[in-house]
CSV table of C-alpha atoms and ligand atoms in Angstrom, one decimal:
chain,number,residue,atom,x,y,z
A,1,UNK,CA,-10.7,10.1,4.0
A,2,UNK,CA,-11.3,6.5,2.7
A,3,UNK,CA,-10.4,4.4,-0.4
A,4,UNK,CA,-13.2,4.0,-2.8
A,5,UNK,CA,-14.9,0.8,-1.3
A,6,UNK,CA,-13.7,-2.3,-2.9
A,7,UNK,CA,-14.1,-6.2,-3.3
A,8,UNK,CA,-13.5,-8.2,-0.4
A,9,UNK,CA,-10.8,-11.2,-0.6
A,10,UNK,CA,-12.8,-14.3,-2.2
A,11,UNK,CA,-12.9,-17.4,0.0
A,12,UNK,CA,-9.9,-19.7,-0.6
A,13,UNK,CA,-11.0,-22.6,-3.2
A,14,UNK,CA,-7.9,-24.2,-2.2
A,15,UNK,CA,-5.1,-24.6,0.8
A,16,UNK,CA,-4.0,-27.3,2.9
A,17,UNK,CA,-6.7,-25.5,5.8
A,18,UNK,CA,-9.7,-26.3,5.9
A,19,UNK,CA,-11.3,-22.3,4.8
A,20,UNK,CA,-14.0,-21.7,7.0
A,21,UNK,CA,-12.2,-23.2,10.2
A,22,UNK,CA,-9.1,-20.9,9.4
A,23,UNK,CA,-11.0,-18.1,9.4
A,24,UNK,CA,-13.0,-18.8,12.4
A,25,UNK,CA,-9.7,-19.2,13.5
A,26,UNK,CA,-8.7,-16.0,12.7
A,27,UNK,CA,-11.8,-13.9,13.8
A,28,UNK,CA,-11.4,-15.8,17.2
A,29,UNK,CA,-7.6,-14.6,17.0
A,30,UNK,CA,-8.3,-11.4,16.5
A,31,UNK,CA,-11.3,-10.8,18.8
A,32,UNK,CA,-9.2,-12.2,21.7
A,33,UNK,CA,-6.8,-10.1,21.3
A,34,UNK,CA,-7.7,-7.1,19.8
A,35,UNK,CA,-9.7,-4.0,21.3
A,36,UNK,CA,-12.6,-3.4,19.6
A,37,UNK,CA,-11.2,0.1,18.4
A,38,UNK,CA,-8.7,-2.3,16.8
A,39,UNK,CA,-8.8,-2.8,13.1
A,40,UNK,CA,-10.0,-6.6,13.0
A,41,UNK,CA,-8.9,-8.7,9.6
A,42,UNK,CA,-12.4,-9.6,8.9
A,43,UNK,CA,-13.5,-6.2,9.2
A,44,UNK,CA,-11.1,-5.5,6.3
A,45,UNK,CA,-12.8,-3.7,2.9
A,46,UNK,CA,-10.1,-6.3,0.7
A,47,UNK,CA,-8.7,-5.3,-2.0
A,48,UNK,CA,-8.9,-3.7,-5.3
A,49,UNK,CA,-8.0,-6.7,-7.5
A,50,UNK,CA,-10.5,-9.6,-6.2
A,51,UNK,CA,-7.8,-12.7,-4.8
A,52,UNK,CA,-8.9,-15.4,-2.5
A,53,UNK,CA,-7.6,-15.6,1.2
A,54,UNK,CA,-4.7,-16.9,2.0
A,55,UNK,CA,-4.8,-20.4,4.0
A,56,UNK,CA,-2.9,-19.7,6.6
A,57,UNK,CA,-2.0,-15.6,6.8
A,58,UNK,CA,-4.7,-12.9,7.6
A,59,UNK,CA,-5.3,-10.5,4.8
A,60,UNK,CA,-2.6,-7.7,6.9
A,61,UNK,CA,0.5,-10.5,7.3
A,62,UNK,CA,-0.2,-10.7,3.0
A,63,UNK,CA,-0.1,-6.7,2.9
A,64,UNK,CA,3.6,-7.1,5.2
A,65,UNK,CA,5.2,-10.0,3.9
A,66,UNK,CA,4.6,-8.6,0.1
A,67,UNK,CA,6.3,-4.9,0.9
A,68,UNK,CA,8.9,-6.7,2.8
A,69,UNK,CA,9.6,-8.9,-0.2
A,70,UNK,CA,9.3,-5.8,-2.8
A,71,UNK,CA,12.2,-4.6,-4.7
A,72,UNK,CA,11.2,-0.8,-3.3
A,73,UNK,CA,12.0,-2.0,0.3
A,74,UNK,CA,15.1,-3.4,-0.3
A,75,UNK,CA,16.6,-0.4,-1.7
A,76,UNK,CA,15.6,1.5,1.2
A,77,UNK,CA,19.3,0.0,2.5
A,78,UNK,CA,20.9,2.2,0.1
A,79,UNK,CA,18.9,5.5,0.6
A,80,UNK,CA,20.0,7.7,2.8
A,81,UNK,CA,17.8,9.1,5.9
A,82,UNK,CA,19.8,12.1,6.5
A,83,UNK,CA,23.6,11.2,6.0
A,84,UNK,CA,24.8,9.9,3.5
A,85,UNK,CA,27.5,6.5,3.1
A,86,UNK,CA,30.1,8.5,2.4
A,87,UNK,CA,30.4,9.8,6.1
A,88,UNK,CA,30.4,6.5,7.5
A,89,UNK,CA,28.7,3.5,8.6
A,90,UNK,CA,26.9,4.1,11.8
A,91,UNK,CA,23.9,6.4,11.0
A,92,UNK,CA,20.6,5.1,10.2
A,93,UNK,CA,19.3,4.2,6.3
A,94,UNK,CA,16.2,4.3,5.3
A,95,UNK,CA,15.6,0.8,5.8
A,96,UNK,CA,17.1,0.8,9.6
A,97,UNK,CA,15.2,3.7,10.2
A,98,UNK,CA,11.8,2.1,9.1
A,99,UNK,CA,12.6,-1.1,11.1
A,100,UNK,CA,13.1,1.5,14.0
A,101,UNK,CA,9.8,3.0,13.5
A,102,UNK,CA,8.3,-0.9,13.1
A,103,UNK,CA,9.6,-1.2,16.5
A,104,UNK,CA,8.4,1.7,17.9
A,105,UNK,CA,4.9,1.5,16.5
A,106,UNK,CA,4.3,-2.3,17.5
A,107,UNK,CA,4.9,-1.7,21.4
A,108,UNK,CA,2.4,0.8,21.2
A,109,UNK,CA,0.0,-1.0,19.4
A,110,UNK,CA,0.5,-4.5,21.3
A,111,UNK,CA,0.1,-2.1,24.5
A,112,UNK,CA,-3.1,-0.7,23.4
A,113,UNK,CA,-4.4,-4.0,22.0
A,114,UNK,CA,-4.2,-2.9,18.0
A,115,UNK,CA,-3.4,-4.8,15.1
A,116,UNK,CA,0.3,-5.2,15.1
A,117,UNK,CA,0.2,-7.3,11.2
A,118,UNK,CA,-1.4,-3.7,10.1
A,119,UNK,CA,0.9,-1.6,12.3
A,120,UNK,CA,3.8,-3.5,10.8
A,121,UNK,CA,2.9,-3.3,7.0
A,122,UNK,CA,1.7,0.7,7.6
A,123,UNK,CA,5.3,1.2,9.1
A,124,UNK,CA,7.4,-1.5,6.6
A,125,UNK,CA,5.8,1.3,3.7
A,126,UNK,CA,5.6,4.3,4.8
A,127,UNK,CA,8.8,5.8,3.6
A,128,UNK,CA,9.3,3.3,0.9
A,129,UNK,CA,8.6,6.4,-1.6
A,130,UNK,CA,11.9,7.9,-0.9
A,131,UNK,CA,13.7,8.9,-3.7
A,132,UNK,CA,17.7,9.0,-3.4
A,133,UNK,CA,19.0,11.4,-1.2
A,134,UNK,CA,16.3,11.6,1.5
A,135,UNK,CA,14.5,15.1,1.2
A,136,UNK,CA,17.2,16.7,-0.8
A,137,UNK,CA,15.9,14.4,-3.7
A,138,UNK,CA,12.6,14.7,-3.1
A,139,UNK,CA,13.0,18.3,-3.2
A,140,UNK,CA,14.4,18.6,-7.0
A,141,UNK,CA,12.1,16.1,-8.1
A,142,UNK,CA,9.6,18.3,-6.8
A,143,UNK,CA,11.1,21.1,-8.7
A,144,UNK,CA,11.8,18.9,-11.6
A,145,UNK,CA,7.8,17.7,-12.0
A,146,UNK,CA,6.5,21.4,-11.1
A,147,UNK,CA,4.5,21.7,-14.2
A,148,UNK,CA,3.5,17.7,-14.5
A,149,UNK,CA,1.6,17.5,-10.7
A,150,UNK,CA,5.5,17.5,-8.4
A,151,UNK,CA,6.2,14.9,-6.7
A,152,UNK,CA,6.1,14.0,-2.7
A,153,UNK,CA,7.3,10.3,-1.0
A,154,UNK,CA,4.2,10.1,0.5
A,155,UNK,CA,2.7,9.9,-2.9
A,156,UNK,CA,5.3,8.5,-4.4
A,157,UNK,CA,4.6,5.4,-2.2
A,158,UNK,CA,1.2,4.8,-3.3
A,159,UNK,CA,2.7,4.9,-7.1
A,160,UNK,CA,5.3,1.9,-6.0
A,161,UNK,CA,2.5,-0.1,-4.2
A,162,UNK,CA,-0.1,0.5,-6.9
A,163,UNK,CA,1.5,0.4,-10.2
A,164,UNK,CA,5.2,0.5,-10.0
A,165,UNK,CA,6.2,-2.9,-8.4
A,166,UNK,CA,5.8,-5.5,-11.0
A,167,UNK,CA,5.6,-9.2,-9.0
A,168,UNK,CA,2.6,-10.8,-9.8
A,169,UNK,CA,1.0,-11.9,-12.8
A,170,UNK,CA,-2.9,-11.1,-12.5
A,171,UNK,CA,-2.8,-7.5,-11.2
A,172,UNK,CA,-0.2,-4.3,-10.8
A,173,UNK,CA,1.5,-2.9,-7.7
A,174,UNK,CA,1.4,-5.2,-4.8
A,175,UNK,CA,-2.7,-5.0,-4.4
A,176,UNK,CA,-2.4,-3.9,-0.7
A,177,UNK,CA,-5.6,-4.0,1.3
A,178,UNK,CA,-7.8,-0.8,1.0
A,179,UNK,CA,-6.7,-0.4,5.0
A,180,UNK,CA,-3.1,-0.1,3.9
A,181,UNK,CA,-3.8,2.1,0.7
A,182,UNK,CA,-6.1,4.0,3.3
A,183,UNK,CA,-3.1,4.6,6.2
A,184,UNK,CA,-0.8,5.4,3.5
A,185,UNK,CA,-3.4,8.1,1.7
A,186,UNK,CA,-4.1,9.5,5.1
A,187,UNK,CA,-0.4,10.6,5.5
A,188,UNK,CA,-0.8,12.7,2.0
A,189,UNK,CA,-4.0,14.4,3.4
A,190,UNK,CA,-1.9,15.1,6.4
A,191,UNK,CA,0.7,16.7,4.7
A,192,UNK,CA,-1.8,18.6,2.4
A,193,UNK,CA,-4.0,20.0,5.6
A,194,UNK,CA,-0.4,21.0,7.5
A,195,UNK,CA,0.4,23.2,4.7
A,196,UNK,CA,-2.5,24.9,3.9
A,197,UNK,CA,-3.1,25.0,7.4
A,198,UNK,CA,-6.4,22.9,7.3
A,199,UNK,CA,-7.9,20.3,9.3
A,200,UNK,CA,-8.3,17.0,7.7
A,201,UNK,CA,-11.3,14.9,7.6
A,202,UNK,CA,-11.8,12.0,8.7
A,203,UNK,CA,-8.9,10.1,11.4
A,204,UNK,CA,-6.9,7.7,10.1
A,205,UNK,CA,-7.2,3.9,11.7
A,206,UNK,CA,-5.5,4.3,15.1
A,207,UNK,CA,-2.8,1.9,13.7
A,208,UNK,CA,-1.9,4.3,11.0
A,209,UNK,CA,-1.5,7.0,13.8
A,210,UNK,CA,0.8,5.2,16.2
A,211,UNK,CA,2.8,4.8,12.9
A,212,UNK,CA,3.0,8.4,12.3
A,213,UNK,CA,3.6,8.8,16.3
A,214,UNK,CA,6.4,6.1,16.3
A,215,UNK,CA,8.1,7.5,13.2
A,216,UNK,CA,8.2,11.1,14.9
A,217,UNK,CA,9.5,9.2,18.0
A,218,UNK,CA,12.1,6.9,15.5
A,219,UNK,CA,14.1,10.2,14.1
A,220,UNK,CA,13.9,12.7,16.2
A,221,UNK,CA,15.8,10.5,18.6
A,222,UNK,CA,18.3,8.7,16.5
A,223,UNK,CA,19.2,11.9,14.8
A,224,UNK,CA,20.3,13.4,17.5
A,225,UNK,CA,22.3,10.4,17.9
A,226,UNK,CA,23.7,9.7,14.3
A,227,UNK,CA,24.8,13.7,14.2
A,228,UNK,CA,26.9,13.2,17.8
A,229,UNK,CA,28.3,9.6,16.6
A,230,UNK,CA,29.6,11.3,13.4
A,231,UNK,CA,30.6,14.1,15.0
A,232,UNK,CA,28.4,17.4,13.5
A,233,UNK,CA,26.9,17.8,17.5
A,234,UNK,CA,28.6,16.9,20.5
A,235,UNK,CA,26.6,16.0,23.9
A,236,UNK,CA,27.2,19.8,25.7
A,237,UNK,CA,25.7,21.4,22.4
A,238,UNK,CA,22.5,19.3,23.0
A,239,UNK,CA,22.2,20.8,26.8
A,240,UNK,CA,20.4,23.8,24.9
A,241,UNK,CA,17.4,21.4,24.5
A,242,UNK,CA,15.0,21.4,27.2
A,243,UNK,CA,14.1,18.1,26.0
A,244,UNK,CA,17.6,16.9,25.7
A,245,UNK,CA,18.2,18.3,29.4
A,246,UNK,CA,14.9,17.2,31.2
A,247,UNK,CA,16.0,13.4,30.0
A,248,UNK,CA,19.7,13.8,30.8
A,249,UNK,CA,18.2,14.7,34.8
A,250,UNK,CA,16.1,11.6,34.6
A,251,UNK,CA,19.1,9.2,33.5
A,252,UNK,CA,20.8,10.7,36.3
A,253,UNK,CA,18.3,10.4,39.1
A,254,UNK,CA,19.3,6.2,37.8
A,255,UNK,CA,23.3,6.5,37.3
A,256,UNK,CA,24.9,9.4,38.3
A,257,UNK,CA,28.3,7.9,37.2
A,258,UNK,CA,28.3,7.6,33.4
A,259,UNK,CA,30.9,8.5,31.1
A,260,UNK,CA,30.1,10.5,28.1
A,261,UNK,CA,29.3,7.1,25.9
A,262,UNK,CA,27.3,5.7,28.4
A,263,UNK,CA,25.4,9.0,28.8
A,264,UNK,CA,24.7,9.5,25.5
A,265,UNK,CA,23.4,5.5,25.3
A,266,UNK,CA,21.1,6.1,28.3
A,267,UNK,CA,19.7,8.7,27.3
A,268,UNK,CA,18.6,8.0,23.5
A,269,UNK,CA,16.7,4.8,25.5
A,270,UNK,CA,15.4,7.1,27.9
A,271,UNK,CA,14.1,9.8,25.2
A,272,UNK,CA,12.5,6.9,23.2
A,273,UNK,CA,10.7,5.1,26.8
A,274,UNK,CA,9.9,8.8,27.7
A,275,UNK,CA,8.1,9.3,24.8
A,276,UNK,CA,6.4,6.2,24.2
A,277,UNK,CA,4.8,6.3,27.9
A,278,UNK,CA,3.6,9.8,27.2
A,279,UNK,CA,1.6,8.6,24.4
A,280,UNK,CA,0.5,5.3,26.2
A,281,UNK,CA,-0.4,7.2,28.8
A,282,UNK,CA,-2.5,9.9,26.5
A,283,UNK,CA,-3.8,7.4,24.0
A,284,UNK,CA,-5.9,5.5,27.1
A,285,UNK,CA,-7.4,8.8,28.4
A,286,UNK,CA,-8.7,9.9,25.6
A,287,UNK,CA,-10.0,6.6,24.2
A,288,UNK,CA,-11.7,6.6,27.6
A,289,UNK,CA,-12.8,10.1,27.4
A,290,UNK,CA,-14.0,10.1,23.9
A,291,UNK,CA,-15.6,6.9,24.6
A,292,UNK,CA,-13.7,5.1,21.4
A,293,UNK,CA,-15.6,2.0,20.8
A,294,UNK,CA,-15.0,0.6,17.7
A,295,UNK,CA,-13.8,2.1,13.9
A,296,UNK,CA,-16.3,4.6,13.3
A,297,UNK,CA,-15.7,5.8,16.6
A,298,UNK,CA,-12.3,6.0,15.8
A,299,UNK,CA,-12.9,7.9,12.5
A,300,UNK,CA,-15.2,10.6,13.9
A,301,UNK,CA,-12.6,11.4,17.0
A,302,UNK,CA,-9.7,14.0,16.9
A,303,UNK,CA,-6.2,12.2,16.4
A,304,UNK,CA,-6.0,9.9,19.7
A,305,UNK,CA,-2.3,8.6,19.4
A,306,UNK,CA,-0.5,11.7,19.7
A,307,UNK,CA,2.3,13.4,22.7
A,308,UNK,CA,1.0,15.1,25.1
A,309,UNK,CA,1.0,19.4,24.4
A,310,UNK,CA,4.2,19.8,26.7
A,311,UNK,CA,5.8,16.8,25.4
A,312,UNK,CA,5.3,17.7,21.7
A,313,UNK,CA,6.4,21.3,22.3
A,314,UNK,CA,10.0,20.2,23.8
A,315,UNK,CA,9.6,17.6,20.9
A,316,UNK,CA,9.3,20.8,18.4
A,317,UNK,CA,12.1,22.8,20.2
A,318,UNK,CA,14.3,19.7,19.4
A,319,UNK,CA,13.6,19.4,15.9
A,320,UNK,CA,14.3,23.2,15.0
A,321,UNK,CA,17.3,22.5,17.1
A,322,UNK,CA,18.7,19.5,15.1
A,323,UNK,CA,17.4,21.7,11.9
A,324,UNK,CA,19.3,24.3,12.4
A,325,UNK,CA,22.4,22.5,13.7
A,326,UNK,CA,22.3,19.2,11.5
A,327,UNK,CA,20.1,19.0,8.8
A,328,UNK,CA,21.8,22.7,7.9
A,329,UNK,CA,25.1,21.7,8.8
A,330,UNK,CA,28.0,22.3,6.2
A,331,UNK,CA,28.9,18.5,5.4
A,332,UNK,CA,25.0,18.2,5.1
A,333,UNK,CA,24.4,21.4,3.0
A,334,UNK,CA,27.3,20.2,0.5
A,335,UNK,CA,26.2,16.9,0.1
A,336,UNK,CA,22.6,17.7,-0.5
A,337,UNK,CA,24.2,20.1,-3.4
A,338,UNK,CA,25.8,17.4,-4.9
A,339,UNK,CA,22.8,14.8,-4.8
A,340,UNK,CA,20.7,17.8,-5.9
A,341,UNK,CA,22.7,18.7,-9.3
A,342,UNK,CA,23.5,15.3,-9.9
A,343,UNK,CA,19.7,14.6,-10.0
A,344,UNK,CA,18.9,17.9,-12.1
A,345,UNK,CA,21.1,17.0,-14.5
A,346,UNK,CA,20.0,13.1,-14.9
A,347,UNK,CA,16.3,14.6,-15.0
A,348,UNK,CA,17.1,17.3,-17.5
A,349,UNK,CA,19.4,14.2,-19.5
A,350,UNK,CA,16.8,11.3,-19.5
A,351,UNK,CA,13.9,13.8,-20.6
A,352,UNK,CA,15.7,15.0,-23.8
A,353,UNK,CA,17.1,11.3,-24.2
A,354,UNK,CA,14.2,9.3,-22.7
A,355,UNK,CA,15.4,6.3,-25.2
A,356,UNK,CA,18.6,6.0,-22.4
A,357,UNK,CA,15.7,4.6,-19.8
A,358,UNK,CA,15.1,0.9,-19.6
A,359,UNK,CA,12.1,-0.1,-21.5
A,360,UNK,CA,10.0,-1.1,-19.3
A,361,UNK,CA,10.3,2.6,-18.4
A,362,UNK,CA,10.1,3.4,-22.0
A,363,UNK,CA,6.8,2.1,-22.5
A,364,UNK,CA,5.7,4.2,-19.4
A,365,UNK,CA,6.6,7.3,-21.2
A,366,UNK,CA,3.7,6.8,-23.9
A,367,UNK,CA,1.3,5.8,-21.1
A,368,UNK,CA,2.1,8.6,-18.1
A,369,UNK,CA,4.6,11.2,-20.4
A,370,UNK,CA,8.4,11.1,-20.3
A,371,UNK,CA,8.8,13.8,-17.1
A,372,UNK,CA,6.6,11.6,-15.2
A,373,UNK,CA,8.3,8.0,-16.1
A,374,UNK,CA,11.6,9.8,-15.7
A,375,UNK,CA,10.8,10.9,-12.3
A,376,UNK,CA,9.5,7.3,-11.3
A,377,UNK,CA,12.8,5.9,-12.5
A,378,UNK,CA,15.2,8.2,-11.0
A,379,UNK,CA,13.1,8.0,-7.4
A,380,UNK,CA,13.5,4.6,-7.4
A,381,UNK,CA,17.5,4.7,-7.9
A,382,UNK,CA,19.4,3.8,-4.7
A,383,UNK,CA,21.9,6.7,-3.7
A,384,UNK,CA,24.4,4.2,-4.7
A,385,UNK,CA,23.0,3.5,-8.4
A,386,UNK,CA,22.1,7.3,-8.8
A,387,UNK,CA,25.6,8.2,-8.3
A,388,UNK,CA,27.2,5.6,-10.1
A,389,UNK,CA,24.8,6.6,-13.1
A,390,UNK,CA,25.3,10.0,-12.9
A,391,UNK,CA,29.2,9.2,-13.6
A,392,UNK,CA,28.1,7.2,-16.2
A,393,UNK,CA,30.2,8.2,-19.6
A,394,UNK,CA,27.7,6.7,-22.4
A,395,UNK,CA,25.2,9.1,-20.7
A,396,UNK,CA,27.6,12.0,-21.1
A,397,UNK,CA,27.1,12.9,-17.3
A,398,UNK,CA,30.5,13.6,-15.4
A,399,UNK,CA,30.9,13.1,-11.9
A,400,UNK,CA,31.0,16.2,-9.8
A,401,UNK,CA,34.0,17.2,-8.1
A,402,UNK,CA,33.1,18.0,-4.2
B,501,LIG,MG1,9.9,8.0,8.3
């Protein structure tokens, strides 16, 4: 699937560069470094809202540095990716684990020769739709907008980076190239297809699949290691994975000595290098195979960036392991109650009261409808703010007792 084809960025009519040598500069950049399956910058479709290029940064550094400098990525510090502040201050956030999965994703694309500007913006946003309380509060918000479309973080994300941030003066959103918008819509399809148990279209870019590769890659890993750190797992329980197992025997074949720290480091580095040379590995046989030669090519193959079949089945057993051990586990399950009554309740509060919203958020309600504007604002609290506003006396909402 594709954005709805759009104006291109306008040549610069001012800039310290000289315009036409920058972006020779830029297309010679790009073609000597880039495969041509790569998404070059002057292949780009631009951008909804017509803007002239920027003297000195291609068109996919403009898409990174203005989610990086959006109010919706900062807050990622303060949302939760599974556990939550109150158990401690190890575990990943949202924001650590999307710098995680910006790791991830950029060795695999500067190993493969793809854009890493696009890799980087496609993996600084993906999650930036979260709203508090990771997939706890994505669920009642769901439940909350049944009857008004639901709501999903995937979506959610577009909404920020289309409408919701409010930074610059001659257009909404952030006005993200269609390649962004693109990688970012691909993920809903995706989602959509894996429920109803469809295929989707068209593939995404290859640098929005080594995102969605890398973020697998990011959490299955460091949830495993967030839930022994605070204590809901410990390392023998995790011997039940074959996954978990099969890398433990592979550190050892290094160090046979470790203690149970040291193990537990090892072999978090080892799952992640495991994986990501599975995919490397993968990736270049079937761009070979399918004889991937440029972005149409890309578009008519199956997913290319993807584990291998025995890889990806071990990766499944360990996710329905840390499902049923962590995500279900009794400290989880509680808090997720709390997060998910506390949001009920500020939904069900702001809808009968929508005059208690800020007014920017106000004048949303006559535009979108108040169950809509209400959603947008309370997915864009931090767990933090949510909780604190929840407790908030003028608002009539008590605190609730654990
Ligand atoms: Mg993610």
């Amino acid at each position: 699937m594709t954005h709805q084809q759009r104006s291109t960025d306008e040549p610069p009519t001012s800039g310290t560069d000289h315009p036409t040598r920058l972006a020779e500069a830029l297309v010679r950049r790009d073609a000597a470094v880039l495969a041509s399956y790569a998404m070059h910058g002057i292949d780009s479709a631009g951008r909804k809202h017509r803007e002239p290029s920027h003297p000195y940064r291609s068109p996919f550094q403009r898409d990174r540095d203005r989610i990086v400098h959006s109010a919706a990525y900062r807050r990622l510090s303060n949302k939760m990716q599974v556990f939550t502040g109150e158990l401690g201050d190890y575990h990943r956030t949202r924001l650590t684990h999307t710098l995680e999965v910006a790791s991830v994703a950029r060795t695999i694309g500067r190993a493969l020769r793809l854009n890493e500007d696009l890799i980087e913006a496609l993996a600084l946003a993906h999650d930036i739709g979260h709203p508090p309380f990771g997939h706890a509060g994505e669920q009642t918000l769901d439940e909350c907008l049944a009857s008004d479309g639901g709501f999903g973080h995937n979506r959610q994300a577009l909404r920020i980076v289309e409408q919701l941030e409010q930074r610059y003066p001659d257009f909404p959103g952030l006005n993200l190239t269609i390649e962004v918008l693109d990688g970012q819509a691909a993920r809903i399809a995706e989602s959509a297809a894996r429920v109803a148990g469809q295929a989707t279209g068209e593939s995404p870019l290859l640098e929005a699949q080594v995102v969605d590769t890398a973020d697998s890659i990011a959490y299955d890993t460091h949830d495993a290691d967030d839930a022994l750190q605070l204590g809901l797992l410990v390392l023998d329980e995790l011997s039940e994975v074959p996954l978990w197992r099969e890398t433990v025997a592979r550190v050892r074949v290094r160090w046979s000595n470790l203690d149970r720290d040291q193990l537990k480091q090892a072999v978090i580095h080892e799952l992640i290098d495991w994986q990501v040379g599975d995919v490397l590995q993968g990736a270049r046989e079937r761009l070979a195979q399918e004889c991937v030669d440029g972005i149409k090519a890309v578009r008519r193959a199956p997913i290319l960036i993807r584990p291998s079949a025995a890889l990806a089945e071990q990766k499944q057993q360990l996710e329905q392991f840390l499902f049923d051990r962590v995500y279900r586990h009794p400290q989880v399950l509680r808090m997720r109650r709390r997060a998910q009554e506390a949001l009920r309740q500020m939904f069900d509060r702001y809808v009968e009261k929508p005059e208690l919203l800020p007014p920017r958020f106000g004048h949303r309600c006559r535009q979108f409808g108040v169950a809509r504007s209400v959603g947008d604002y309370l997915a864009g609290m931090t767990d933090r703010f949510a909780m604190r506003q929840f407790g908030c006396p003028s608002e009539g909402l008590a605190p609730l007792k654990n």
